[in-house]
CSV table of N, CA and C in Angstrom, one decimal:
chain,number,residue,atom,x,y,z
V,17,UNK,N,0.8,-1.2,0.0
V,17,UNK,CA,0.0,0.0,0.0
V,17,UNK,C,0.9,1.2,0.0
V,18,UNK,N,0.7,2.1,-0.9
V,18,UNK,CA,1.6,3.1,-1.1
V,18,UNK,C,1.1,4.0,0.2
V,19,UNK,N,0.8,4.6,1.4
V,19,UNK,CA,0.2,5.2,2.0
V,19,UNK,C,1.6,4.7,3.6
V,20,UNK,N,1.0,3.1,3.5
V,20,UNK,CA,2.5,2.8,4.4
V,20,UNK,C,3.9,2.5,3.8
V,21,UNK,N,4.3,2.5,2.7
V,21,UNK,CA,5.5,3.1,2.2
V,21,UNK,C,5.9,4.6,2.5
V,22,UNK,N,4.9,5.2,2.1
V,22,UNK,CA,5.3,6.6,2.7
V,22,UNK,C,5.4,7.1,4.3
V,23,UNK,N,4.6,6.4,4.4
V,23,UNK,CA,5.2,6.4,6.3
V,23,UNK,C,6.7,6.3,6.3
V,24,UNK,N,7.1,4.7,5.9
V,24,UNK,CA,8.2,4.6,5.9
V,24,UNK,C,9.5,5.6,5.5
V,25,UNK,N,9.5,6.3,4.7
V,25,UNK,CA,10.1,7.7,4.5
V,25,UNK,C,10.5,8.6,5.7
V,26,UNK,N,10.9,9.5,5.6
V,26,UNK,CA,11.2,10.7,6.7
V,26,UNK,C,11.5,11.8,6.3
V,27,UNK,N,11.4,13.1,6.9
V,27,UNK,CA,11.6,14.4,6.7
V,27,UNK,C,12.6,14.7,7.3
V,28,UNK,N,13.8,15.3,6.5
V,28,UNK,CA,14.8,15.3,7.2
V,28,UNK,C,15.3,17.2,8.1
V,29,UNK,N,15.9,17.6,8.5
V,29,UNK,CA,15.9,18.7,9.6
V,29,UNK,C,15.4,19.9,9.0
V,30,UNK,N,15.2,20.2,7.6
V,30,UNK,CA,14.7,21.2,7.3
V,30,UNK,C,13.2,20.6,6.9
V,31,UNK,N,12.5,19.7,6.9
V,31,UNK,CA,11.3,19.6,6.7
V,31,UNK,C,10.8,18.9,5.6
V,32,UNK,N,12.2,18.6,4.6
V,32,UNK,CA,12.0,18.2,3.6
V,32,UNK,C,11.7,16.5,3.1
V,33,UNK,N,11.1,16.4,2.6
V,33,UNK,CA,10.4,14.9,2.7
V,33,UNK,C,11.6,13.6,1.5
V,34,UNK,N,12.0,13.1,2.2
V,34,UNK,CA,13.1,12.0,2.1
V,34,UNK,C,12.7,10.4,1.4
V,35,UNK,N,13.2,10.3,0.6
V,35,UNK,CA,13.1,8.4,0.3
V,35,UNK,C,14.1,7.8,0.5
V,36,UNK,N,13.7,6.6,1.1
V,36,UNK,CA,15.1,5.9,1.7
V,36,UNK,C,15.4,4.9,1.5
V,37,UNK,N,16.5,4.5,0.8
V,37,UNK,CA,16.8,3.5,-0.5
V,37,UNK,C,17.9,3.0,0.1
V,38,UNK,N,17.9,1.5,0.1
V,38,UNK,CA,18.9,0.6,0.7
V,38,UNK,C,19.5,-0.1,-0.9
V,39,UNK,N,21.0,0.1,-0.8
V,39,UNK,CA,21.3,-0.5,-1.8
V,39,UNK,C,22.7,-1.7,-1.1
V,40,UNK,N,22.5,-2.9,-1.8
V,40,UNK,CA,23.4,-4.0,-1.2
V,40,UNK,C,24.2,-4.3,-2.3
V,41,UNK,N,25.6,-4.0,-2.4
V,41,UNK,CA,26.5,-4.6,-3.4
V,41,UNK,C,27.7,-5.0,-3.1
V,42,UNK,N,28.1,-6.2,-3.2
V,42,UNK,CA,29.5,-6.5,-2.1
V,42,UNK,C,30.8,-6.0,-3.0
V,43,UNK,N,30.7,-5.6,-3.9
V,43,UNK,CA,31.8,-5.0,-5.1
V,43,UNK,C,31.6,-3.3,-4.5
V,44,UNK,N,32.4,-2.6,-3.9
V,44,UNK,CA,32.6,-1.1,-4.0
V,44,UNK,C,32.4,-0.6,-5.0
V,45,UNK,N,32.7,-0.6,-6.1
V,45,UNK,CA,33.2,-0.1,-7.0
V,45,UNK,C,31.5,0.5,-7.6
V,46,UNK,N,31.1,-0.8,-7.8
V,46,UNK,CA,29.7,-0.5,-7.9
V,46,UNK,C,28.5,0.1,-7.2
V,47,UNK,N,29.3,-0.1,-5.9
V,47,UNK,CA,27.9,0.5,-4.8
V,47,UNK,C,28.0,1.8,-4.9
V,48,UNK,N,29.6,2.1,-5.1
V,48,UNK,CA,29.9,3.9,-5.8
V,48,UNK,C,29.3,4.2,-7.1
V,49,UNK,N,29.3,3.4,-7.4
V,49,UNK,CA,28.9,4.0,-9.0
V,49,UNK,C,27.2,3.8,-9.2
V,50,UNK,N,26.4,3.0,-8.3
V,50,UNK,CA,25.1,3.2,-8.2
V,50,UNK,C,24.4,4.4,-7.4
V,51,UNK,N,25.5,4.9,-6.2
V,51,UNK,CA,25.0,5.9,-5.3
V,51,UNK,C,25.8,7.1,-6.1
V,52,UNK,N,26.2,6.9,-7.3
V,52,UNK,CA,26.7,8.1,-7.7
V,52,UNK,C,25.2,8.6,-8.9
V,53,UNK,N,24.5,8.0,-9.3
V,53,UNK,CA,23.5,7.9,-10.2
V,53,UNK,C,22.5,7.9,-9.3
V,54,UNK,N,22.0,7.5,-8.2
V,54,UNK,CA,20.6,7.9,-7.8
V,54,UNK,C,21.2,9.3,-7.2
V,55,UNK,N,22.5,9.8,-6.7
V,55,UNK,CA,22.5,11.2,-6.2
V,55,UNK,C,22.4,12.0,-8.2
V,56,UNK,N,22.6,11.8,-8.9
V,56,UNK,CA,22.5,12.1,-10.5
V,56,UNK,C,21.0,12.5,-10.4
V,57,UNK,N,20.4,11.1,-10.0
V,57,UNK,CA,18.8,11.3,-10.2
V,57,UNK,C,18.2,12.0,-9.3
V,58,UNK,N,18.6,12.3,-8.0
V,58,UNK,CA,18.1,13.6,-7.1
V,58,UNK,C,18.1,14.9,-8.1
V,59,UNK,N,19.0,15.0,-8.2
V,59,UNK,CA,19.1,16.5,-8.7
V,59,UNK,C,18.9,16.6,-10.0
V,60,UNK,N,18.4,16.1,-10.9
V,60,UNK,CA,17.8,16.2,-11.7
V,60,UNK,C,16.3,15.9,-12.2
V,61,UNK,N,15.9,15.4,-10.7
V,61,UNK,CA,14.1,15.0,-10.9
V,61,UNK,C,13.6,16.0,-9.9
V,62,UNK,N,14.9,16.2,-8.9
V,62,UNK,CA,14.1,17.3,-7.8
V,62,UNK,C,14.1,16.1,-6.5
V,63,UNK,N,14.1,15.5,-6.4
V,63,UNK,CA,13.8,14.7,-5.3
V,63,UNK,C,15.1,14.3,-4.1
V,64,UNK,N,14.7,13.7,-2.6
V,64,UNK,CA,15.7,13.6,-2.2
V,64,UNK,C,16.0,12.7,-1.5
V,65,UNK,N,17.0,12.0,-1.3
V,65,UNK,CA,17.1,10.3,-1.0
V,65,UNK,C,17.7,10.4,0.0
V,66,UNK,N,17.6,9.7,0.8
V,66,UNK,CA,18.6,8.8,1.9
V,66,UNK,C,18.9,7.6,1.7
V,67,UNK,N,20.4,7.6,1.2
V,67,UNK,CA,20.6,6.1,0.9
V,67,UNK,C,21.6,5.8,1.5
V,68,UNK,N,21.4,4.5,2.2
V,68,UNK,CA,22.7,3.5,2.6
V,68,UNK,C,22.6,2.5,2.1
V,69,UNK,N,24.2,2.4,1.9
V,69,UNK,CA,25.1,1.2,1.3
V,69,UNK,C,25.6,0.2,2.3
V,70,UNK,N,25.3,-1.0,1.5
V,70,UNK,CA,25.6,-1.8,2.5
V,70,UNK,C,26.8,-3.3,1.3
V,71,UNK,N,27.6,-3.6,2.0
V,71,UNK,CA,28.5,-4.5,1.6
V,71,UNK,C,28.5,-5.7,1.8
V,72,UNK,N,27.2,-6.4,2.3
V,72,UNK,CA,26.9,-7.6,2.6
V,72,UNK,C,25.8,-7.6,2.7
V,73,UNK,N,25.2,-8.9,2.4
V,73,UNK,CA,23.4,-8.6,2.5
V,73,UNK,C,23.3,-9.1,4.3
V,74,UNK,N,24.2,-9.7,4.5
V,74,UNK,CA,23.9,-9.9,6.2
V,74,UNK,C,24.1,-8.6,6.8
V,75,UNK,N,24.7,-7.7,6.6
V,75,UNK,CA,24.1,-6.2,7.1
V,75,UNK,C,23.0,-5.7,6.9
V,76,UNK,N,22.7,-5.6,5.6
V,76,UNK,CA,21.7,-4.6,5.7
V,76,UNK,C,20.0,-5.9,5.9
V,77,UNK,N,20.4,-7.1,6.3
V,77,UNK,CA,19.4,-8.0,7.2
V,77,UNK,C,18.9,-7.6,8.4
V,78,UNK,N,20.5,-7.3,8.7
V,78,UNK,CA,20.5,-7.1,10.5
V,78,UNK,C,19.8,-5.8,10.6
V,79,UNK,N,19.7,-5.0,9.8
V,79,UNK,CA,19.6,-3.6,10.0
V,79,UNK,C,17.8,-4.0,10.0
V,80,UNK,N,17.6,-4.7,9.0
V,80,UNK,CA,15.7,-5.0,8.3
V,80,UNK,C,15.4,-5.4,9.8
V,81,UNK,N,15.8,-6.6,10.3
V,81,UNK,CA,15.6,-7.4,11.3
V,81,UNK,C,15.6,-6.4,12.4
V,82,UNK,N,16.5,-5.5,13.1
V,82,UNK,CA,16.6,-3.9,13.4
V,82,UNK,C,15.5,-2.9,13.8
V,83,UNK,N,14.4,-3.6,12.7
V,83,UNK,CA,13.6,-2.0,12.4
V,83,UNK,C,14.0,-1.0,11.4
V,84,UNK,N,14.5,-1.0,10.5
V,84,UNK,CA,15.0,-0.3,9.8
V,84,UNK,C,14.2,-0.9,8.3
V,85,UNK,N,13.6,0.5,8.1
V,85,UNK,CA,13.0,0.5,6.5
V,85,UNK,C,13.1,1.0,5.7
V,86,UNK,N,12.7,0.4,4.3
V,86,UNK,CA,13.3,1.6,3.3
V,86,UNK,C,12.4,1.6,2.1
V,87,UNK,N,12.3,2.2,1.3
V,87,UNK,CA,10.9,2.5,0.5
V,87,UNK,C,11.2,1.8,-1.1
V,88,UNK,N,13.0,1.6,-1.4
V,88,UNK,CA,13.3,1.1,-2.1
V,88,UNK,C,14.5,0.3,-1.9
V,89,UNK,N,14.6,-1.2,-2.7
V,89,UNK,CA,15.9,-2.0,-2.4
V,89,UNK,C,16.7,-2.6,-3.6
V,90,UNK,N,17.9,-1.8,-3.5
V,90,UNK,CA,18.4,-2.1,-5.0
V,90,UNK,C,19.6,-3.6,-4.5
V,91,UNK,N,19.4,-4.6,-5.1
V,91,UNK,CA,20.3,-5.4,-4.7
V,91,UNK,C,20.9,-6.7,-5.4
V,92,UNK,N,22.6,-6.4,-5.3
V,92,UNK,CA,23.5,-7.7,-6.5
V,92,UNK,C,22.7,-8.9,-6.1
V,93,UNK,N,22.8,-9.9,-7.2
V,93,UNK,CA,22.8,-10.6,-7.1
V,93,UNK,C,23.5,-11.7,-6.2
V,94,UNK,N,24.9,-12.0,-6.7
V,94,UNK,CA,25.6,-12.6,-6.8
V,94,UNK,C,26.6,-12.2,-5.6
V,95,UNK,N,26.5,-12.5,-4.6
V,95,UNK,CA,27.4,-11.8,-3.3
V,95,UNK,C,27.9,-13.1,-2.1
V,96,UNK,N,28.8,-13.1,-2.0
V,96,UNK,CA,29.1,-14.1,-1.1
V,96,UNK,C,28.3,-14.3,0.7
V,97,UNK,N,28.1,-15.5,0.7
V,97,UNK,CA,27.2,-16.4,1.7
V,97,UNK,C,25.9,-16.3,1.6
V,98,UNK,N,24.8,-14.7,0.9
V,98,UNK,CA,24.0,-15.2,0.5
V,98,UNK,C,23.9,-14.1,-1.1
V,99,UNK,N,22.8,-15.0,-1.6
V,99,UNK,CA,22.2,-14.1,-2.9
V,99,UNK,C,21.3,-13.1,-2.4
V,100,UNK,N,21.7,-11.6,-3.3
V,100,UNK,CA,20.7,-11.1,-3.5
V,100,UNK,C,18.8,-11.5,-3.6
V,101,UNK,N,18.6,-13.0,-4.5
V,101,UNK,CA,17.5,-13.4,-4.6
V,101,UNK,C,17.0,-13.9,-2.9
V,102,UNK,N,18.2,-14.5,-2.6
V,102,UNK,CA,17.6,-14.8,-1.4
V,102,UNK,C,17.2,-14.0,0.0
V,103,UNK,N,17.9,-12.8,0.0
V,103,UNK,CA,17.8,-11.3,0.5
V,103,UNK,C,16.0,-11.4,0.2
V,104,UNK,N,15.7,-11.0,-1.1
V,104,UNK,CA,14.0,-10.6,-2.0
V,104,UNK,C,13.5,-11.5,-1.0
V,105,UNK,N,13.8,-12.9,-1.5
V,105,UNK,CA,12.9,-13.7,-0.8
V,105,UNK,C,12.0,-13.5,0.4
V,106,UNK,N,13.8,-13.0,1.6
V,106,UNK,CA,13.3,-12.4,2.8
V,106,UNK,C,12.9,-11.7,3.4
V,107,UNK,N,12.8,-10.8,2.3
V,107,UNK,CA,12.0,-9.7,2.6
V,107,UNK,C,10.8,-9.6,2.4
V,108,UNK,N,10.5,-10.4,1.3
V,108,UNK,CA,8.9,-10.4,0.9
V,108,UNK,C,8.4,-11.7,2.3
V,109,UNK,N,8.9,-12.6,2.5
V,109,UNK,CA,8.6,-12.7,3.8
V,109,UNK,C,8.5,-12.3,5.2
V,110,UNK,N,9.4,-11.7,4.9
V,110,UNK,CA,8.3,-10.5,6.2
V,110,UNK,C,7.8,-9.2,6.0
V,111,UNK,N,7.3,-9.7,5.1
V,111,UNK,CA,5.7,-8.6,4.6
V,111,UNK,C,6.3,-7.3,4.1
V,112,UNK,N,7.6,-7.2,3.5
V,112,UNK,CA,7.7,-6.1,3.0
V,112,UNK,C,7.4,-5.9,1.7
V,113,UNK,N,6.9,-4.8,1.3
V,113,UNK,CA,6.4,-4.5,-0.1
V,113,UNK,C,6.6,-4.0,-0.7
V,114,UNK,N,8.1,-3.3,-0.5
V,114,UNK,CA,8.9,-2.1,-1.4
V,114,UNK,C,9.4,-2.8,-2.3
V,115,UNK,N,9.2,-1.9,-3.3
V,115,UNK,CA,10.3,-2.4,-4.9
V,115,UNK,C,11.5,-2.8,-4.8
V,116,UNK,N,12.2,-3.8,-5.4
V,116,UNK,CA,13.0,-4.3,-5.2
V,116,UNK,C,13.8,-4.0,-6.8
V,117,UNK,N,14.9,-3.8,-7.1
V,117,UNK,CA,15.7,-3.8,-8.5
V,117,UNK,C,16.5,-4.4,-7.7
V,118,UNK,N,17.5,-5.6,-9.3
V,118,UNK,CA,18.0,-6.3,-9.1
V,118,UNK,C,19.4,-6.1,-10.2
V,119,UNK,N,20.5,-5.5,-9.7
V,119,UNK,CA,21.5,-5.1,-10.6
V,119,UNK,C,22.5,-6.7,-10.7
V,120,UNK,N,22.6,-7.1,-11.6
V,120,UNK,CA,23.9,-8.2,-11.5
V,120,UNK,C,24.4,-8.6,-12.6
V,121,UNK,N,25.3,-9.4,-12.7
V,121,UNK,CA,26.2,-9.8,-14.3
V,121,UNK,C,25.6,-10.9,-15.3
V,122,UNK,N,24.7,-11.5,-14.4
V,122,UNK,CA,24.1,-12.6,-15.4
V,122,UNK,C,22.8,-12.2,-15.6
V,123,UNK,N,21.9,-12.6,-16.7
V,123,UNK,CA,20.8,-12.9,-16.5
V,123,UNK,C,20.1,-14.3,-15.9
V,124,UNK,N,20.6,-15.1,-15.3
V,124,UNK,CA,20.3,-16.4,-14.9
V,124,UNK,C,19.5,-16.2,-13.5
V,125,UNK,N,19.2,-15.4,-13.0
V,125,UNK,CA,17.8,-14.8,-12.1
V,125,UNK,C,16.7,-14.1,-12.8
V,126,UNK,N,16.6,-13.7,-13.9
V,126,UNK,CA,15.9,-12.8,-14.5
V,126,UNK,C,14.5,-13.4,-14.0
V,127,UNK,N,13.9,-14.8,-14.3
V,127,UNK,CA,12.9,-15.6,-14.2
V,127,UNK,C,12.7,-15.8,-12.6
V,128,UNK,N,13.6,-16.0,-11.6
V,128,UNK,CA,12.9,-16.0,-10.0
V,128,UNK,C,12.7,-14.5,-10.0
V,129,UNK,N,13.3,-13.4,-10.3
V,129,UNK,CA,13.2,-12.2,-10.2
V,129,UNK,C,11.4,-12.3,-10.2
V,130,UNK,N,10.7,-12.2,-11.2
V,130,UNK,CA,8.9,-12.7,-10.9
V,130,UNK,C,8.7,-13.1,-9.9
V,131,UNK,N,9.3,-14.1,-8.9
V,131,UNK,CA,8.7,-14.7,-8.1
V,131,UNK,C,8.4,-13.7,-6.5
V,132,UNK,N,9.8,-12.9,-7.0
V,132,UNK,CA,9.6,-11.9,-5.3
V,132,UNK,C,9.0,-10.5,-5.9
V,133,UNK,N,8.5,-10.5,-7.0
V,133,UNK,CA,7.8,-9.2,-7.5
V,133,UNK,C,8.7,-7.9,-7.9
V,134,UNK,N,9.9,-8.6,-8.8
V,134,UNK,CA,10.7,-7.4,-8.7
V,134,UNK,C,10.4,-6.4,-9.6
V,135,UNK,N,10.7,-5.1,-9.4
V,135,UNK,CA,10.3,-4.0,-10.0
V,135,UNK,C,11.2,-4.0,-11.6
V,136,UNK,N,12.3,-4.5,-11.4
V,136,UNK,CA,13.5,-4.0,-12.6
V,136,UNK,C,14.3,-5.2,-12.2
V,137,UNK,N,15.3,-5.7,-13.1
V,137,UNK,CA,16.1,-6.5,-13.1
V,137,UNK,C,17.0,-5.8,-14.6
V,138,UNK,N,18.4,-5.4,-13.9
V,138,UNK,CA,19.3,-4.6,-14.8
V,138,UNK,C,20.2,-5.4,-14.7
V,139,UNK,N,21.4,-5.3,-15.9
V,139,UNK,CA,22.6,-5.9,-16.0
V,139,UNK,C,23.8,-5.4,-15.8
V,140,UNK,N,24.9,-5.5,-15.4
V,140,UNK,CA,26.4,-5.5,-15.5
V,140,UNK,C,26.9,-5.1,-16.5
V,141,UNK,N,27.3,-4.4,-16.8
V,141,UNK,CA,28.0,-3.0,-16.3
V,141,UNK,C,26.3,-2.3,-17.1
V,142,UNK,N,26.5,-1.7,-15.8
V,142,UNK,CA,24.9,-0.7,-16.3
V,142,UNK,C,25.4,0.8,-16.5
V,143,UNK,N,24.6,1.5,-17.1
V,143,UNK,CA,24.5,2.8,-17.4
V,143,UNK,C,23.3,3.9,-16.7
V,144,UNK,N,23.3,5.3,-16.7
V,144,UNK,CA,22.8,6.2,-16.3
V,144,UNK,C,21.1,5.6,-16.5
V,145,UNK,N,21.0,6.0,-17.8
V,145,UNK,CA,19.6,5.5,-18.2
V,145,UNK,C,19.0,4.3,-17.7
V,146,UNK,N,19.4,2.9,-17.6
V,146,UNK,CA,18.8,1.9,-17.2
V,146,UNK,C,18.4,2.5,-15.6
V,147,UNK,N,19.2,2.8,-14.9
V,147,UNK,CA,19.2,2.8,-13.9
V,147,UNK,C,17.8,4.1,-13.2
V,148,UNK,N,17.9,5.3,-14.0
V,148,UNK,CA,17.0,6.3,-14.0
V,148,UNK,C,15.6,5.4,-14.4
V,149,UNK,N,15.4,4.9,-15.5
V,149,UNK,CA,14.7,3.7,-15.7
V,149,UNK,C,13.9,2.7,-14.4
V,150,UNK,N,14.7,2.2,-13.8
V,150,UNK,CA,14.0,1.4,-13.1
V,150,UNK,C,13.6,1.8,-12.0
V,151,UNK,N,14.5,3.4,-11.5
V,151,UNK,CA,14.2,4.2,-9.9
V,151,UNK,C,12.8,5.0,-10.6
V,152,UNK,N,12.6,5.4,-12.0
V,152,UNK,CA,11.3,5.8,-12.1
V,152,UNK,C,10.2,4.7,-11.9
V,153,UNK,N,10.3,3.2,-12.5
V,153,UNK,CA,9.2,2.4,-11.9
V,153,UNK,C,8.9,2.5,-10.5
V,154,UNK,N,10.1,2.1,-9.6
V,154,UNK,CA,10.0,2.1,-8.4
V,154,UNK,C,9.4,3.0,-7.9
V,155,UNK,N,9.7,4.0,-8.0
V,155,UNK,CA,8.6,5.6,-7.8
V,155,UNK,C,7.5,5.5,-8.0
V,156,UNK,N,7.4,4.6,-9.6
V,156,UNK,CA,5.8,5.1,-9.6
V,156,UNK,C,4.7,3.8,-8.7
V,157,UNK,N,5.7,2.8,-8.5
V,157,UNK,CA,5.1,1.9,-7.8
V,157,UNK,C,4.4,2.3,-6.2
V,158,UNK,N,5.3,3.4,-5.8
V,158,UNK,CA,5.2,3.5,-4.3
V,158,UNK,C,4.0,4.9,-4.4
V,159,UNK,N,3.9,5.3,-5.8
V,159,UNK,CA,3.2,6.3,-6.1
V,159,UNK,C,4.0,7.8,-5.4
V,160,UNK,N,5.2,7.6,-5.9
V,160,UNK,CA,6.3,9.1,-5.7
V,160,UNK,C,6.5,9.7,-6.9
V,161,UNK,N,5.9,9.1,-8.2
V,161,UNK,CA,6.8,10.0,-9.6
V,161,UNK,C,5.7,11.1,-10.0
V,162,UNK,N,6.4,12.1,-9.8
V,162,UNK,CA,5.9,13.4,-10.3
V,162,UNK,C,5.7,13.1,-11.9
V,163,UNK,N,4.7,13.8,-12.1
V,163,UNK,CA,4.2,14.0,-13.8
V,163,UNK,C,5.3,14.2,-14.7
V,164,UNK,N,6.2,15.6,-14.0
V,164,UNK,CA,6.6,15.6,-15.0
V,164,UNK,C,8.4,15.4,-15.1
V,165,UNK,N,8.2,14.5,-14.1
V,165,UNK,CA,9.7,13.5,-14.5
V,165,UNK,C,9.6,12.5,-15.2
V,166,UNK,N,9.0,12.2,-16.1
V,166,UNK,CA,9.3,11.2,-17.0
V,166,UNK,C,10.7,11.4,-17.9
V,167,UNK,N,11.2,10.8,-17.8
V,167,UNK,CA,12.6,10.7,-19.0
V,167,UNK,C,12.5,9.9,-19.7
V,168,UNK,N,11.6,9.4,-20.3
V,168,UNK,CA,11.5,7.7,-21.6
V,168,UNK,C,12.5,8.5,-22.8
């Protein structure tokens, strides 16, 4: 329900209304280069994010497990002890409903990717566009995309 997604959000000290985006990639290089494109897509749709990075999906578990929410989950597949898929899994198991994108090298998840309702499933080595691409579904999913940010 988009209504408790937005709960989930926060206003941060000046008042201004926040989306908070958990992204999991055990490669740096990439978690840089994803949080360098959704800060791309701040400033150029108007919008403003709170995002953490996390380098293990058993962190940003612990964090879920925690109490800690987030309105969007971008997350590798392919990461050592567990998969990204298996992350989705557990999340949609405990009742969460936020869009999930799935950035990784293969397409050989593309097909479970349906199973946990994912919003986007992008590939290795990704670009600006795919990626503005799938944070606009995810937006429109949670019912956050303004009219007239469409970039197609």
């Amino acid at each position: 329900d988009s209504v408790q997604l937005l709960i989930r959000d926060k206003f941060n000290c000046d008042g201004d209304f926040m989306i908070r985006i958990a992204v999991c990639d055990d490669e740096k290089n990439y978690l840089d280069k994803i949080k360098g494109i959704l800060e791309q897509y701040e400033t150029e749709k108007g919008l403003l994010f709170d995002i953490h990075s996390y380098l293990s999906p058993s962190a940003l578990l612990d964090k879920i497990e925690a109490g800690e929410e987030y309105s969007i989950y971008i997350l590798d597949i392919y990461m050592p002890g567990i998969t990204g898929m298996s992350v989705a899994t557990q999340l949609r198991d405990m009742g969460v409903e936020s869009p999930i994108i799935f950035l990784t090298s293969s397409p050989d998840f593309a097909l479970q990717a349906f199973g946990v309702n994912a919003t986007h499933y992008i590939l290795k080595p990704y670009d600006k566009d795919s990626v503005f691409f799938a944070i606009d579904k995810a937006l429109n999913e949670i019912g956050m995309m303004r009219p007239e940010a469409n970039y197609h």
